[in-house]
Amino acid sequence: MTELKNTERELYLFRLRLIFLGIFVLACFSALVTRFVWLQIVKHDDYVLLADENRIDVVPVVPNRGLILDRNGVILARNYSAYTLEITASKINQDMDVLIDELADLVDIQPKHRKRFRKLLEDSKSFESVPIRTRLTDEEVARFTAQRFRFPGVDIQARLFRQYPQGDVASHVIGYIGRISTKDAEIIDDMEDSANYNGTDYIGKEGLEKSYEKILHGSTGFEEVEVSAGGRAVRTLSRTPPTSGKNLILSVDIELQKVIEEAFGDRRGALVAIEPATGDVLAFVSKPTYDPNLFVEGIDQQSWNELNTSEDKPLLNRPLTGAYPPGSTYKPFMALAALELGKRTATQAIADPGFFAFGNHIFKDDKPGGHGMVDMYRSIVQSCDTYYYMLANDMGVDAMHDFMKPFGFGQKTGIDLEHERTGLLPSTAWKRTAFKKPAQQRWIPGDTISLGIGQGQNTFTPLQMAHAIATLANNGVVMKPHLVKMTEDPQTRARTLTVPKESFRIPLKQENIDFIKNAMVGVVKEGTSARVFANAEYVSGGKTGTAQVISIKKNEKYDAKRMAVRHLDHSLYTAFAPADQPKIALAIIVENGGFGSEAAAPIVRKALDYYLLGKRPEVKENKELPAPVPKAQSDMTLYRSDAEVKNPPEPAPGPKPGGETTGNKD
């Protein structure tokens, strides 16, 4: 029996299938269109950005660091370009020592390079490249480039390096830069302009390099570079150039600095010279010095040990952080205070028997038998201790403190270097806060007397002493001392002064200032420094001083020949010249140099001869100092830290009955 097909039913089913298939195709096409709209329209900007990020690398362009120049345009810090062999630890798939051994076959890698690399690797992040060798020769670059394929994760980079062409001259002023450590990176991350340090490997560590870091650094630029799938640069799409850091034009005369440093020879000490009318620091000497070039790429361990363990403390910035008793250089300011406060007149005289008795305590003058009748002029010219013992006792510690404070004694000057010490200008208020026990907080009248000759608890930095004598030379007009005279835009050459005007004026009577200046001229013409300045072609004012390092026991005499070298007195001198219109004022201390006229004044003579007359001293061999004493003999404090000022050792309870105090030996 033949089965009849239902054509209409089959046609219906076919059409139904076709409709479902059409709906399915339409749904799929709609989904594709929807997805296309989502990707190409809705998310267009996001995916374009992602595509560009895969195709384009943003590379930071580090700016040129600003130059540092002296007042006459001599370059003190500059940049130069060189090639560096660098290793990125995260890209290395073999033992690091084996890799370095293989690299050593192509490039000269010494043990010191390996040690420095290990230290830098510890301080860096794993994805950062760390130099194993710097300043490659052209031959070394060519040898490595030919074998580059063997060393994934090792590259040659063109870098800018910092150089200090003057070597160890003025190193405590200029400071140095160094690679950014982990600690530095944490500080940078907290800065508002942290992005400005993208790609930067170096930062100022000390001196002006540190205190003017943001000005010297400049602004980082960037390049948009198209890269291939393998990460190789294809072309530069756009470039925002970096802005070079500003140049620093210092107030320092580097030739004057050299003359002074050479005059010091192997002796330790400090000298600060200031132009009174402007506050320009003309010389800022701390001896001994160090070579800042050692620190740029990371100092080797041997050099660091030599600097850090040296008994002479070459890393110590003595003018800024060394605190010393001013000795007799304090006497002109004491005399000025007496005139201004009405405690003495210029003509009022005392009979000096060679000592001052306070209770049962004897304060000795250096001259046995005394100076006879002494008025204020002679007290300065002959440096009579007894005169100032009596004056200090009459004046009192608080009157001295209040008068000396505006001159900057025991105060931070605000100079443009970090870590400036305060020193100590004692007062009854200071003692109440410095000590915990009530018995220690009480000011003992006998403590006041030694302050009059610049001893006792007076401790000031050489910078403060220079600032004070510059203020006196400038008739009481206070100018903030500064090392950077102006900043300079490297593009426009526009310059901006750092200290454009005076800070304030100390209300002093001009006749009193003139009297003190005249007495200091007398020191040079007929007093304690007359021999040193004989036949000088200019008139200067000065004051010698000595400062005790250790106390002399009762009934003992100061005998330099029998004392250990580092127990000898410090030698000080303050000066200004020319006397009528001072162009330079300075303060110097030569540690363990003895009398101020023997060690300090001759160096000042050489400095003034060069600065005022252009005369350079004859080159002579440095006078050798006696051999250093063993540690057991030299264990004394040359300077006090701020911590010691805030938490000083327990003081002696004033002059003991029948005790003696030896005066200054100028």
XYZ file of C-alpha atoms in Angstrom:
666
model
C 0.000 0.000 0.000
C 1.530 3.326 -1.056
C 1.991 5.972 1.703
C 0.886 9.419 0.589
C 3.149 12.353 1.635
C 1.579 15.336 3.361
C 3.272 18.011 1.310
C 1.654 20.852 3.088
C 2.786 19.566 6.509
C 6.350 19.108 5.383
C 6.368 22.546 3.874
C 5.049 23.939 7.156
C 7.730 22.201 9.177
C 10.430 23.402 6.774
C 9.225 26.955 7.043
C 9.063 26.643 10.829
C 12.664 25.396 10.956
C 13.713 28.177 8.661
C 12.054 30.765 10.910
C 13.784 29.363 14.010
C 17.093 29.313 12.162
C 16.526 32.876 11.006
C 15.698 33.960 14.538
C 18.842 32.201 15.813
C 20.999 33.810 13.150
C 19.396 37.171 13.837
C 19.958 36.730 17.572
C 23.589 35.829 16.999
C 24.051 38.736 14.645
C 22.323 41.048 17.136
C 24.648 39.817 19.860
C 27.627 40.486 17.616
C 26.307 43.929 16.739
C 25.634 44.644 20.409
C 29.111 43.479 21.351
C 30.582 45.501 18.517
C 28.696 48.597 19.682
C 29.848 47.938 23.262
C 33.487 47.554 22.291
C 33.703 50.152 19.541
C 31.445 52.868 20.897
C 30.723 52.469 24.610
C 34.188 51.211 25.644
C 36.082 52.807 22.789
C 38.161 55.184 24.899
C 39.080 52.528 27.467
C 40.289 50.014 24.909
C 42.109 52.610 22.873
C 43.969 53.506 26.063
C 44.788 49.843 26.748
C 45.919 49.368 23.169
C 48.121 52.410 23.386
C 49.579 51.188 26.658
C 50.545 47.949 24.949
C 51.849 49.811 21.943
C 53.267 52.912 23.651
C 55.711 53.210 26.500
C 55.955 56.452 28.478
C 59.624 56.913 29.268
C 60.680 59.581 31.794
C 63.404 61.961 30.623
C 65.599 63.011 33.531
C 66.522 66.711 33.493
C 70.058 68.031 33.599
C 71.008 68.886 37.156
C 71.817 72.540 37.731
C 75.436 73.641 37.906
C 77.104 75.090 40.989
C 79.474 78.008 40.392
C 81.437 80.337 42.643
C 80.908 84.123 42.678
C 83.330 84.526 39.753
C 81.823 81.818 37.553
C 84.248 79.001 38.388
C 82.426 75.660 38.076
C 82.269 73.712 41.330
C 79.797 70.987 40.299
C 78.951 69.930 36.742
C 77.516 67.049 34.694
C 79.066 64.794 32.060
C 77.710 61.898 29.994
C 79.102 58.352 30.086
C 78.020 54.758 29.483
C 77.071 52.439 32.349
C 76.746 48.658 32.423
C 73.589 47.849 34.395
C 71.910 44.663 35.606
C 68.175 44.252 36.309
C 67.978 41.505 38.941
C 64.355 40.537 38.146
C 65.339 39.616 34.573
C 68.264 37.385 35.506
C 67.688 33.600 35.324
C 71.138 32.464 36.435
C 73.415 32.798 39.430
C 74.440 36.443 39.806
C 78.089 35.652 40.556
C 78.356 33.452 37.451
C 76.821 36.226 35.368
C 79.268 38.809 36.702
C 82.184 36.433 36.028
C 81.047 36.125 32.406
C 80.686 39.897 32.108
C 84.187 40.317 33.545
C 85.549 38.593 30.436
C 84.231 41.502 28.369
C 84.389 44.450 30.768
C 86.895 45.228 33.516
C 85.084 44.443 36.781
C 87.178 44.740 39.934
C 86.346 43.381 43.425
C 85.453 46.924 44.546
C 82.872 47.089 41.727
C 81.320 43.833 42.923
C 81.110 45.075 46.540
C 79.512 48.341 45.504
C 77.059 46.481 43.232
C 75.981 44.217 46.104
C 75.401 47.182 48.381
C 73.407 49.060 45.736
C 71.405 45.915 44.977
C 70.355 45.670 48.630
C 69.145 49.274 48.617
C 67.259 49.060 45.294
C 64.019 47.485 44.113
C 64.185 44.219 42.165
C 62.850 45.752 38.946
C 65.395 48.587 38.943
C 68.612 48.339 37.002
C 71.752 48.609 39.141
C 75.167 49.598 37.738
C 77.970 47.067 37.961
C 80.417 49.333 36.081
C 80.268 53.031 35.302
C 82.123 55.200 32.820
C 82.823 52.452 30.290
C 85.407 53.017 27.586
C 84.372 52.930 23.925
C 86.219 49.629 23.541
C 84.314 48.078 26.453
C 81.009 49.283 25.001
C 81.849 47.731 21.636
C 82.887 44.368 23.162
C 79.703 44.067 25.224
C 77.399 45.193 22.387
C 78.740 42.411 20.175
C 77.823 39.833 22.855
C 74.639 41.507 24.072
C 72.411 38.551 23.036
C 74.112 36.345 25.652
C 73.056 38.526 28.573
C 69.308 39.110 28.923
C 68.682 41.591 31.733
C 72.030 43.347 31.205
C 72.089 46.632 29.307
C 74.277 49.606 28.565
C 72.738 52.946 29.515
C 73.881 56.468 28.724
C 73.815 58.391 31.999
C 74.673 61.840 33.257
C 77.224 61.840 36.046
C 78.060 64.509 38.609
C 81.608 65.738 38.916
C 83.295 68.067 41.391
C 86.300 69.452 39.484
C 87.771 71.212 42.532
C 88.164 67.904 44.374
C 88.272 68.315 48.140
C 88.175 72.135 48.058
C 85.008 73.485 49.733
C 83.605 69.960 49.996
C 81.630 70.781 53.161
C 79.914 73.604 51.273
C 79.078 71.822 48.032
C 78.337 68.399 49.493
C 77.616 65.582 47.054
C 74.887 63.519 45.390
C 74.405 59.759 45.604
C 72.128 57.017 44.348
C 68.621 57.047 45.789
C 68.451 54.553 48.639
C 65.375 52.775 49.985
C 65.127 55.400 52.714
C 65.388 58.206 50.157
C 62.702 56.544 48.038
C 60.321 56.469 51.010
C 60.871 60.181 51.575
C 60.310 60.906 47.885
C 57.068 58.880 47.881
C 55.710 61.176 50.605
C 56.548 64.327 48.636
C 53.865 66.196 46.722
C 55.996 66.206 43.571
C 57.141 62.583 43.850
C 56.288 61.989 40.175
C 58.988 64.509 39.311
C 61.555 61.930 40.434
C 60.419 59.172 38.039
C 63.520 57.822 36.357
C 65.839 59.723 38.694
C 68.673 57.678 40.181
C 70.529 60.340 42.181
C 69.650 62.835 44.874
C 71.531 65.398 46.968
C 72.960 63.833 50.115
C 74.970 66.591 51.804
C 75.788 70.290 51.603
C 74.170 72.584 49.059
C 73.442 69.576 46.852
C 70.961 68.524 49.523
C 69.577 71.834 50.791
C 68.913 73.053 47.213
C 67.858 69.645 45.861
C 64.504 70.719 44.410
C 65.981 73.764 42.685
C 68.950 71.844 41.268
C 66.866 68.847 40.156
C 64.569 70.598 37.651
C 61.406 69.079 36.111
C 61.292 65.599 34.592
C 60.050 65.316 30.992
C 58.747 62.244 29.159
C 58.671 60.549 25.749
C 55.880 58.456 24.221
C 57.670 55.624 22.405
C 55.942 53.087 20.104
C 57.161 49.566 20.835
C 56.866 46.253 19.026
C 55.290 43.096 20.483
C 58.770 42.116 21.633
C 59.158 45.367 23.538
C 61.672 46.917 21.136
C 61.345 50.651 20.507
C 60.095 51.461 17.001
C 59.699 55.243 16.992
C 59.109 58.253 19.217
C 55.544 59.526 18.966
C 55.813 62.643 21.132
C 58.225 64.279 23.531
C 57.774 66.671 26.440
C 61.268 67.972 27.143
C 62.549 68.165 30.707
C 63.346 71.499 32.348
C 66.911 71.679 33.563
C 67.524 72.525 37.189
C 68.543 76.054 38.076
C 72.185 76.933 38.538
C 73.480 78.066 41.914
C 75.754 81.107 41.917
C 77.568 81.000 45.233
C 78.869 83.917 47.241
C 82.041 81.909 47.884
C 85.293 82.986 46.250
C 86.847 79.605 45.492
C 90.346 81.065 45.120
C 90.098 82.636 48.570
C 88.851 79.279 49.822
C 91.914 77.557 48.332
C 94.316 80.068 49.887
C 92.820 79.499 53.331
C 92.674 75.716 53.057
C 96.314 75.659 51.960
C 97.242 77.954 54.849
C 95.696 75.503 57.320
C 97.875 72.707 55.997
C 97.352 69.551 58.056
C 95.882 71.403 61.015
C 92.280 70.976 62.070
C 89.848 73.842 62.397
C 87.391 76.164 60.710
C 87.172 79.620 59.174
C 84.168 81.586 57.954
C 84.580 84.849 56.046
C 81.569 87.105 55.387
C 80.984 90.304 53.429
C 79.360 92.464 56.163
C 77.183 94.607 53.893
C 75.489 91.676 52.137
C 75.875 88.585 54.308
C 77.689 86.846 51.436
C 79.827 84.021 52.792
C 83.149 84.490 51.006
C 84.861 81.420 52.444
C 83.564 78.487 54.469
C 86.472 76.309 55.495
C 86.352 73.085 57.484
C 89.624 71.205 57.869
C 90.322 68.449 57.149
C 88.220 67.997 54.029
C 87.213 65.046 51.832
C 86.738 64.394 48.113
C 82.990 64.425 47.278
C 83.671 62.546 44.023
C 84.140 59.412 46.135
C 80.438 59.388 47.075
C 78.734 59.890 43.707
C 78.729 56.228 42.645
C 78.857 54.817 46.154
C 82.019 55.057 48.214
C 84.137 51.917 48.578
C 84.419 50.373 52.029
C 88.087 51.159 52.528
C 87.666 54.862 51.776
C 84.573 55.011 53.972
C 86.379 53.402 56.889
C 89.274 55.824 56.543
C 86.938 58.842 56.587
C 84.537 57.566 59.215
C 87.075 56.319 61.747
C 89.678 59.062 61.375
C 90.480 60.816 64.649
C 90.561 64.102 62.717
C 86.865 63.741 61.724
C 87.076 64.923 58.082
C 83.324 64.455 57.573
C 82.517 66.874 60.404
C 81.332 70.265 59.166
C 83.129 72.289 61.826
C 81.876 75.819 60.967
C 78.286 74.575 61.066
C 78.262 71.963 63.821
C 81.399 72.468 65.891
C 80.698 74.343 69.147
C 83.688 76.013 70.818
C 84.287 78.554 73.592
C 85.008 81.925 71.896
C 87.816 82.843 74.293
C 89.002 86.442 74.250
C 87.337 87.138 70.885
C 84.262 87.650 73.087
C 85.791 90.639 74.885
C 84.957 93.353 72.292
C 81.295 92.374 72.545
C 81.488 92.448 76.348
C 82.997 95.949 76.152
C 80.270 97.075 73.749
C 77.625 95.681 76.116
C 79.208 97.614 79.005
C 79.011 100.871 77.035
C 75.457 100.297 75.817
C 74.148 99.198 79.223
C 75.982 101.913 81.154
C 78.106 99.487 83.177
C 81.364 101.175 82.154
C 82.611 104.270 80.388
C 85.434 104.187 77.886
C 87.793 106.070 80.203
C 86.920 104.291 83.431
C 89.946 102.276 84.570
C 90.625 99.474 87.045
C 93.780 98.442 88.877
C 94.703 94.948 87.705
C 96.743 92.971 90.252
C 96.800 89.924 87.988
C 93.760 88.213 89.432
C 90.158 88.683 90.515
C 89.079 87.298 93.874
C 85.502 86.133 94.264
C 84.927 84.778 97.732
C 87.683 82.237 98.305
C 88.130 81.598 94.567
C 90.894 83.237 92.535
C 90.378 83.966 88.835
C 93.841 84.485 87.405
C 94.909 86.829 84.643
C 97.433 85.345 82.227
C 99.965 88.084 82.969
C 101.639 87.583 86.371
C 101.406 90.782 88.378
C 98.659 92.129 86.153
C 98.489 94.951 83.589
C 98.448 97.855 86.049
C 95.815 100.509 85.391
C 93.536 99.325 82.585
C 90.815 101.283 80.810
C 88.484 99.801 78.201
C 90.791 100.468 75.243
C 93.761 98.768 76.936
C 91.535 95.921 78.120
C 90.907 94.988 74.482
C 94.359 95.764 73.083
C 96.199 93.893 75.839
C 93.391 91.357 76.373
C 93.175 91.885 80.124
C 91.214 89.035 81.731
C 90.788 90.734 85.113
C 88.895 93.627 83.506
C 86.311 91.231 82.091
C 86.076 89.082 85.209
C 84.974 92.196 87.055
C 82.709 93.360 84.234
C 80.929 90.003 83.982
C 80.378 89.947 87.731
C 78.865 93.443 87.607
C 76.749 92.753 84.532
C 75.229 89.387 85.403
C 74.493 86.428 83.163
C 71.029 87.497 81.987
C 72.144 90.967 80.916
C 74.966 89.385 78.939
C 72.584 86.866 77.378
C 70.040 89.485 76.319
C 72.682 91.748 74.779
C 74.543 88.991 72.911
C 71.504 87.178 71.531
C 70.736 89.653 68.668
C 74.333 89.236 67.444
C 73.555 85.562 66.867
C 75.543 83.997 69.679
C 73.935 80.689 70.633
C 71.324 81.136 67.868
C 70.950 79.475 64.492
C 71.937 81.922 61.769
C 69.592 80.376 59.198
C 72.396 79.775 56.695
C 71.353 77.697 53.679
C 72.820 74.411 54.924
C 71.054 71.724 56.926
C 72.015 70.469 60.402
C 73.178 73.823 61.801
C 73.913 73.605 65.524
C 72.571 76.076 68.055
C 75.509 76.272 70.434
C 74.919 77.656 73.908
C 74.476 81.199 75.217
C 73.767 80.521 78.920
C 71.173 82.260 81.052
C 69.308 81.574 84.265
C 66.256 80.522 82.232
C 68.353 78.053 80.235
C 69.735 76.468 83.396
C 66.260 76.033 84.881
C 65.137 74.036 81.844
C 68.419 72.206 81.190
C 68.688 70.442 84.539
C 66.260 68.327 86.536
C 67.555 68.657 90.093
C 66.649 71.920 91.854
C 70.203 72.323 93.127
C 71.502 72.201 89.564
C 68.894 74.649 88.284
C 70.083 77.495 90.491
C 72.508 79.873 88.820
C 75.641 80.339 90.904
C 77.166 83.854 90.718
C 80.645 82.377 90.377
C 79.607 80.735 87.116
C 79.135 84.173 85.572
C 82.719 85.364 85.908
C 84.355 83.013 83.379
C 81.698 83.943 80.817
C 83.249 87.410 80.606
C 86.391 86.056 78.942
C 84.513 83.730 76.604
C 84.974 80.605 78.692
C 82.626 78.725 81.013
C 79.474 77.450 79.371
C 79.733 79.725 76.330
C 79.965 77.521 73.234
C 79.393 78.930 69.758
C 79.946 77.734 66.218
C 82.612 79.429 64.070
C 79.739 80.518 61.818
C 78.077 82.326 64.730
C 81.355 84.045 65.645
C 81.856 85.203 62.046
C 78.243 86.371 61.835
C 78.648 88.380 65.050
C 81.863 90.127 63.948
C 80.308 90.852 60.541
C 77.318 92.457 62.284
C 79.656 94.569 64.410
C 81.618 95.609 61.318
C 78.296 96.480 59.634
C 77.360 98.836 62.520
C 74.658 96.585 63.912
C 72.869 95.897 60.618
C 72.169 92.150 60.585
C 72.409 90.363 57.235
C 71.495 86.698 57.031
C 74.635 84.738 56.113
C 74.203 82.713 52.937
C 76.326 80.574 50.622
C 74.096 80.845 47.542
C 74.074 84.433 46.357
C 71.551 83.864 43.576
C 69.849 81.221 41.467
C 70.067 81.326 37.663
C 67.653 80.024 35.050
C 69.853 78.131 32.546
C 67.594 79.080 29.625
C 66.840 82.756 30.183
C 69.886 83.505 32.370
C 67.556 85.375 34.724
C 69.006 85.596 38.225
C 67.258 85.900 41.579
C 68.947 87.000 44.811
C 68.459 84.688 47.781
C 68.869 87.391 50.471
C 67.764 90.701 48.952
C 67.554 92.794 52.128
C 68.690 93.134 55.721
C 67.156 91.049 58.502
C 66.994 93.715 61.218
C 69.086 96.335 63.001
C 70.449 96.212 66.507
C 69.876 99.603 68.168
C 73.443 100.641 69.032
C 75.082 104.021 69.486
C 77.482 104.712 66.652
C 80.072 106.271 68.947
C 80.178 103.034 70.951
C 80.600 100.921 67.834
C 83.372 103.239 66.584
C 85.178 102.966 69.911
C 85.154 99.147 69.841
C 86.314 99.080 66.218
C 89.121 101.489 67.043
C 90.212 99.298 69.947
C 90.284 96.267 67.640
C 92.463 98.266 65.243
C 94.687 98.870 68.260
C 95.000 95.093 68.723
C 96.499 94.897 65.236
C 98.704 97.977 65.517
C 100.040 97.660 69.062
C 98.417 94.658 70.673
C 98.479 90.881 70.596
C 98.487 90.510 66.785
C 100.761 93.454 65.915
C 103.691 91.223 64.941
C 101.589 89.143 62.541
C 100.171 92.199 60.721
C 103.361 94.233 60.615
C 103.816 96.076 57.291
C 100.293 95.227 56.089
C 99.151 97.497 53.239
C 95.711 97.886 54.784
C 94.307 98.663 58.222
C 92.313 95.907 59.887
C 90.681 95.338 63.237
C 91.128 92.073 65.056
C 91.039 90.162 68.310
C 93.079 87.155 69.334
C 91.716 84.429 71.557
C 92.478 81.075 73.107
C 90.060 78.499 74.450
C 90.923 75.821 76.961
C 90.409 72.190 76.005
C 91.133 70.728 79.443
C 91.187 72.322 82.878
C 94.502 73.057 84.575
C 94.689 71.806 88.152
C 95.381 74.095 91.044
C 99.034 75.109 91.408
C 99.788 73.774 87.879
C 100.905 75.915 84.969
C 99.977 75.617 81.308
C 103.068 74.094 79.643
C 102.512 73.411 75.953
C 105.760 71.472 75.635
C 104.676 68.877 78.182
C 101.045 68.520 77.030
C 99.552 66.088 74.543
C 98.842 67.728 71.199
C 95.081 67.360 71.455
C 95.100 68.873 74.947
C 96.573 72.167 73.736
C 94.362 75.248 73.716
C 92.383 76.179 70.630
C 93.651 79.218 68.749
C 91.052 81.835 67.682
C 91.018 85.130 65.819
C 88.284 87.450 64.594
C 88.888 90.329 62.203
C 87.438 92.820 59.745
C 89.106 94.878 57.003
C 89.572 97.523 55.781
C 88.840 99.156 59.106
C 87.049 102.225 57.717
C 84.759 100.381 55.273
C 84.915 96.642 55.964
C 84.652 94.405 52.912
C 85.358 91.212 54.794
C 84.864 89.947 58.340
C 85.934 86.566 59.543
C 86.363 84.199 62.448
C 88.809 81.317 62.664
C 89.603 78.533 65.083
C 92.621 76.266 64.854
C 92.060 73.265 67.057
C 94.880 72.759 69.581
C 96.766 75.585 67.895
C 97.804 77.384 71.078
C 97.872 81.184 71.255
C 95.604 83.050 68.827
C 98.543 85.123 67.596
C 100.606 82.024 66.826
C 98.282 79.813 64.765
C 95.047 81.603 63.862
C 96.198 85.167 63.114
C 98.825 84.163 60.473
C 96.164 82.308 58.479
C 93.913 85.371 58.636
C 96.805 87.545 57.406
C 97.174 85.334 54.319
C 93.415 85.419 53.697
C 93.219 89.227 53.936
C 96.353 89.720 51.827
C 94.799 87.677 49.044
C 91.274 89.057 49.239
C 92.216 92.746 49.568
C 95.484 92.831 47.623
C 95.427 89.753 45.427
C 98.649 88.481 46.998
C 99.089 84.744 47.180
C 101.241 83.335 49.984
C 104.537 81.724 49.103
C 104.312 77.973 48.860
C 106.053 76.451 51.850
C 106.055 73.039 53.402
C 103.469 72.700 56.122
C 104.862 72.785 59.604
C 104.585 69.263 60.948
C 102.591 68.763 64.100
C 103.811 66.408 66.819
C 102.731 62.811 66.415
C 99.090 62.112 67.356
C 98.646 61.099 70.947
C 97.199 57.739 71.955
C 93.469 57.564 72.482
C 93.854 57.404 76.226
C 95.532 60.809 76.148
C 93.157 62.473 73.710
C 89.805 61.454 75.118
C 88.283 64.904 75.552
C 85.420 66.882 74.045
C 86.377 69.414 71.381
C 82.816 70.456 70.685
C 79.428 70.037 72.272
C 76.465 68.565 70.494
C 72.937 69.948 70.757
C 72.084 66.898 72.846
C 74.752 67.863 75.338
C 73.457 71.423 75.423
C 69.917 70.229 76.142
C 71.054 67.518 78.580
C 74.427 68.699 79.840
C 76.520 66.828 82.368
C 76.097 67.713 86.014
C 77.925 70.993 86.607
C 80.403 71.750 89.298
C 78.797 73.691 92.175
C 80.606 76.956 91.368
C 84.063 78.017 92.504
C 85.434 75.952 95.342
C 86.998 77.651 98.351
C 90.607 78.437 97.632
C 90.266 77.335 93.989
C 91.887 78.988 90.987
C 90.814 79.644 87.407
C 93.430 80.366 84.757
C 92.706 83.185 82.328
C 93.024 83.257 78.553
C 96.469 83.254 76.945
C 96.246 85.395 73.804
